[in-house]
JSON list of C-alpha atoms in Angstrom, two decimals:
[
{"chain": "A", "resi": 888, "resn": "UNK", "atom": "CA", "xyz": [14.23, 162.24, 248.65]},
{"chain": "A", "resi": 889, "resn": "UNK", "atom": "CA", "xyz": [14.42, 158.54, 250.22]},
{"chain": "A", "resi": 890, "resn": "UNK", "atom": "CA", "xyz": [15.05, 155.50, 248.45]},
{"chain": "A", "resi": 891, "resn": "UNK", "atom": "CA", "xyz": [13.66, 152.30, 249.62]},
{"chain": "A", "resi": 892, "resn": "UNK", "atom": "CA", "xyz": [14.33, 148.37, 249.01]},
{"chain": "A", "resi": 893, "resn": "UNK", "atom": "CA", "xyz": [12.51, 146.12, 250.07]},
{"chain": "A", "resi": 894, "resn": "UNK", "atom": "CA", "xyz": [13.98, 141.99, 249.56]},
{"chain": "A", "resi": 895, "resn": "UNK", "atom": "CA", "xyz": [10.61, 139.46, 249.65]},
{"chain": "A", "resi": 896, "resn": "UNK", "atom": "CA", "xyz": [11.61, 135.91, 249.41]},
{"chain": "A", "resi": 897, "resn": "UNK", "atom": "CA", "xyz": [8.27, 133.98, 248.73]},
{"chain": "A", "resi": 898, "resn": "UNK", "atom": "CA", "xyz": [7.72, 130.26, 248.74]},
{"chain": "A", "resi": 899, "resn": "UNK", "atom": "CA", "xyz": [7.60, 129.53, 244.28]},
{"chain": "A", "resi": 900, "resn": "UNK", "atom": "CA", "xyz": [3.76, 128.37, 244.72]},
{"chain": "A", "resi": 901, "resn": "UNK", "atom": "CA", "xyz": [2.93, 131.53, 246.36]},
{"chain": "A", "resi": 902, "resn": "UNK", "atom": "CA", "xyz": [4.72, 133.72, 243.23]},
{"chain": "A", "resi": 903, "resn": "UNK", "atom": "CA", "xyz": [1.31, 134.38, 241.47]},
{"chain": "A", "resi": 904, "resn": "UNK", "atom": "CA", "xyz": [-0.35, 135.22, 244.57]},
{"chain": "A", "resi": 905, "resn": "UNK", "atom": "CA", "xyz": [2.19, 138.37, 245.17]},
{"chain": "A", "resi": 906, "resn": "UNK", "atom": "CA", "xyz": [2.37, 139.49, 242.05]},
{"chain": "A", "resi": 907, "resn": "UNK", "atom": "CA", "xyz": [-1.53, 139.86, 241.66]},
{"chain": "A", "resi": 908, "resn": "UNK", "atom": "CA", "xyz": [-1.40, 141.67, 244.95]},
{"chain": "A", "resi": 909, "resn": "UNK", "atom": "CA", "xyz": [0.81, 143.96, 243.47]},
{"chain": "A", "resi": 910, "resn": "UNK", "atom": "CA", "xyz": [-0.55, 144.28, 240.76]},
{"chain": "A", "resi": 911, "resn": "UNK", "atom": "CA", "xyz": [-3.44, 145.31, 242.15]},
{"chain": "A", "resi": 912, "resn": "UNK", "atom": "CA", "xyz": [-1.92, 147.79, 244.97]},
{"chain": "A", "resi": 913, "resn": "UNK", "atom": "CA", "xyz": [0.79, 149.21, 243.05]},
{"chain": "A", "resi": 914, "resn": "UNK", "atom": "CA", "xyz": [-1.53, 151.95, 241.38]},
{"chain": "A", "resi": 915, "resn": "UNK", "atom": "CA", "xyz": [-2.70, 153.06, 245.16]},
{"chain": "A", "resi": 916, "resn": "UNK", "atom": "CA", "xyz": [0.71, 152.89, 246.01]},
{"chain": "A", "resi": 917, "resn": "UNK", "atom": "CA", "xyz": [1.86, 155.19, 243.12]},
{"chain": "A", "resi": 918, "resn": "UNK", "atom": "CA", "xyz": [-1.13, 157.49, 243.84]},
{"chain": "A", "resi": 919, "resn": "UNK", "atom": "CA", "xyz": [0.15, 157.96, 247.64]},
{"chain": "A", "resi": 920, "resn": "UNK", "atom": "CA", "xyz": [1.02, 161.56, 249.35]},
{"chain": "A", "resi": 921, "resn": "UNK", "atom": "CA", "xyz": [4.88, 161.68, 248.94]},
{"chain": "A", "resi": 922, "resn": "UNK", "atom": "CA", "xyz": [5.47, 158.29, 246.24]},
{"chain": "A", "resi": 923, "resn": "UNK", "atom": "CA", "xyz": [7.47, 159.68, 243.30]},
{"chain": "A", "resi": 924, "resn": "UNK", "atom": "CA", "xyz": [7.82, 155.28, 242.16]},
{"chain": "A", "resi": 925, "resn": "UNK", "atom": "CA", "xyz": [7.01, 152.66, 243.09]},
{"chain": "A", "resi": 926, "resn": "UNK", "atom": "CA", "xyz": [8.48, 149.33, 240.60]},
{"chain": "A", "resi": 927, "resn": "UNK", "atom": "CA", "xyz": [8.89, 145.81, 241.14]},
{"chain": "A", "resi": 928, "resn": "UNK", "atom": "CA", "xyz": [12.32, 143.81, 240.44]},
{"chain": "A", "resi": 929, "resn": "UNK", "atom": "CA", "xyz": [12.57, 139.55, 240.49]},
{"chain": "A", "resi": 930, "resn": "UNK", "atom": "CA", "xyz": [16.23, 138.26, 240.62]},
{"chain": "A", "resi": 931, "resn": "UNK", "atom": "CA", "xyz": [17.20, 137.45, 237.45]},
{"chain": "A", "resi": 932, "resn": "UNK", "atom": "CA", "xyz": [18.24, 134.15, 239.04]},
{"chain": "A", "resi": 933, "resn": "UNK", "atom": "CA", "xyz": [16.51, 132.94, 242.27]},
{"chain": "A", "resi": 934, "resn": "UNK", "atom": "CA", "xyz": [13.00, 133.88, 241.41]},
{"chain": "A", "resi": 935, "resn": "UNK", "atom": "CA", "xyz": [10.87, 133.95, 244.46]},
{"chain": "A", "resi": 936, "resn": "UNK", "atom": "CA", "xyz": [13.43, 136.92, 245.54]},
{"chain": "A", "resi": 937, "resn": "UNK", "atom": "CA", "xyz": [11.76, 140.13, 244.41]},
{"chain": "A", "resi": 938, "resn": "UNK", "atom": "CA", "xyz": [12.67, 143.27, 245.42]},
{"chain": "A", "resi": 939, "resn": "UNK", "atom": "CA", "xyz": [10.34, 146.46, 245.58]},
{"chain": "A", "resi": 940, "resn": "UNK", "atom": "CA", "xyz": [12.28, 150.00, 244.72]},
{"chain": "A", "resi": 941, "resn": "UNK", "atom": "CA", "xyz": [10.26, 153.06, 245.42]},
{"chain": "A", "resi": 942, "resn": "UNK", "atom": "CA", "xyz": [11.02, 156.79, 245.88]},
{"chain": "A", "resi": 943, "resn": "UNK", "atom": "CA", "xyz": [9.37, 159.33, 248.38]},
{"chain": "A", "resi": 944, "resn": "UNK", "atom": "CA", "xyz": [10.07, 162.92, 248.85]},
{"chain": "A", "resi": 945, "resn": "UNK", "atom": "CA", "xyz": [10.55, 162.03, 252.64]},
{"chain": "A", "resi": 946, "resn": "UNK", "atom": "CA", "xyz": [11.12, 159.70, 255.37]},
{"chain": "A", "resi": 947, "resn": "UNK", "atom": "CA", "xyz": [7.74, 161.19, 257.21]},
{"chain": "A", "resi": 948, "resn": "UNK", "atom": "CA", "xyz": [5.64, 160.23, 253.73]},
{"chain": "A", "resi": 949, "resn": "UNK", "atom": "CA", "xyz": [6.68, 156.70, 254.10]},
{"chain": "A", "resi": 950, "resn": "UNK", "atom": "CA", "xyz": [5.70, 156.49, 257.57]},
{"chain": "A", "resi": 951, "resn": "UNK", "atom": "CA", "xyz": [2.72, 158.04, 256.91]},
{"chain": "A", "resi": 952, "resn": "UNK", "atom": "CA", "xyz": [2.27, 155.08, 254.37]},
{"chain": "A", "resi": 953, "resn": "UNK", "atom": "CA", "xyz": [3.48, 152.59, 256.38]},
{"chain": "A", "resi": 954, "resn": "UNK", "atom": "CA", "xyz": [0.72, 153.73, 258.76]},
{"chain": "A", "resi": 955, "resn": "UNK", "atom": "CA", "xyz": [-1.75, 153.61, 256.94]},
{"chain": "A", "resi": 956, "resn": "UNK", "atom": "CA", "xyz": [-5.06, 151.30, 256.71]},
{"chain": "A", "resi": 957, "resn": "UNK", "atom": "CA", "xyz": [-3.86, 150.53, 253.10]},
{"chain": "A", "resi": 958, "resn": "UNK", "atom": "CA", "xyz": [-0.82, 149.10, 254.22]},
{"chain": "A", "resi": 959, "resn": "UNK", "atom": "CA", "xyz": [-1.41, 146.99, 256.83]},
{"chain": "A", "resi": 960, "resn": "UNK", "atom": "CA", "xyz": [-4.23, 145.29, 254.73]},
{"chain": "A", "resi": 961, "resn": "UNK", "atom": "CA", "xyz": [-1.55, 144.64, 252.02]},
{"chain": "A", "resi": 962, "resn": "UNK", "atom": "CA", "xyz": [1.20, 143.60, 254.10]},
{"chain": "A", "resi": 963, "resn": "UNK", "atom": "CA", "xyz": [-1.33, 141.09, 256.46]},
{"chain": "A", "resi": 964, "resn": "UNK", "atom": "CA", "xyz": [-1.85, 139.72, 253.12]},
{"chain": "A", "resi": 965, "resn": "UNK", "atom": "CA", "xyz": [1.40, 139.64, 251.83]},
{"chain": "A", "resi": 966, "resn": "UNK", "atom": "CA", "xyz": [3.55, 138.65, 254.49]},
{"chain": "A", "resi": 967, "resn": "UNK", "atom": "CA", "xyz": [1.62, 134.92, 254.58]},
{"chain": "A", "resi": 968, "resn": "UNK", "atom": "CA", "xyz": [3.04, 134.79, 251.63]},
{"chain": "A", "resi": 969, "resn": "UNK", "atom": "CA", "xyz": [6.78, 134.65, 252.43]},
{"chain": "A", "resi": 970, "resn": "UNK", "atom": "CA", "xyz": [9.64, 131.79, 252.79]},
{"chain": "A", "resi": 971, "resn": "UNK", "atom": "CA", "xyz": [12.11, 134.09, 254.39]},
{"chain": "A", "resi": 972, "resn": "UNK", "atom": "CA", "xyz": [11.66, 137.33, 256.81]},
{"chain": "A", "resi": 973, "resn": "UNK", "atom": "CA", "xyz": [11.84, 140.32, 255.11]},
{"chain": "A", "resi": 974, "resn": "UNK", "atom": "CA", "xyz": [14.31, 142.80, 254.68]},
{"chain": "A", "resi": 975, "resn": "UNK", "atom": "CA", "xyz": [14.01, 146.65, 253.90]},
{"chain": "A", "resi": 976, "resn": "UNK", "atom": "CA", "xyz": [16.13, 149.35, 253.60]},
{"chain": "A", "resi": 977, "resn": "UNK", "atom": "CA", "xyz": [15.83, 153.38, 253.15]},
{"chain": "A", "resi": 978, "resn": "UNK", "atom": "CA", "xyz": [18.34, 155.28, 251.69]},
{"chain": "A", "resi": 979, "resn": "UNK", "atom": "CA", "xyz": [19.58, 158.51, 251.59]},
{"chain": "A", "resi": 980, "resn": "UNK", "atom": "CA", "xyz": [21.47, 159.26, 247.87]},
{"chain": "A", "resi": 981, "resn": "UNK", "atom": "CA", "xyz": [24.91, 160.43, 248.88]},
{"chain": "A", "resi": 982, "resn": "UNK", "atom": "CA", "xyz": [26.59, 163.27, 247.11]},
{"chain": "A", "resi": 983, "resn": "UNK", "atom": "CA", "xyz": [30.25, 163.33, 246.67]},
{"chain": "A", "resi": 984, "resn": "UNK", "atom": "CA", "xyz": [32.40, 166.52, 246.74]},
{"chain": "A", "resi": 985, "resn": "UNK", "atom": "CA", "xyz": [34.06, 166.16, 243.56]}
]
């Protein structure tokens, strides 16, 4: 299982936009080979920082969506959207021997 983050910092008039975009994606996104979630998070106190959280059941699944037609549509459309580059992360949980 991988955990991703991803941190979006959007310029405030371009808030709506995203979140209809979202919105509107986040069902396809859901519905993709290997997405277990997919959610959306806004800090609680800058908010055009949002955050998306989503769990696959591999790193190859999230390339494969990253890939994708779907993607690249969304994230072309997206990305003009932004104040601040990106950042994304993928985790691995880690398991402690206690």
């Amino acid at each position: 299982m991988l955990t991703r983050f991803v941190q979006m910092t959007f310029k405030p008039e371009n808030i709506a936009s995203f979140e209809q975009i979202f919105e509107a994606s986040a069902p396809k996104i859901r519905a993709f080979p290997g997405c277990r979630h997919v959610e959306l998070l806004q800090d609680k106190d800058e908010p055009e920082v949002f955050f998306t959280y989503s769990l696959w059941d591999s790193e190859q699944d999230l390339q494969a969506y990253r890939d994708s037609d779907f993607f690249k549509e969304v994230w072309s459309r997206t990305r003009q959207l932004f104040a601040a580059r990106p950042r994304a992360w993928s985790l691995n949980k880690h398991e402690l021997n206690n």
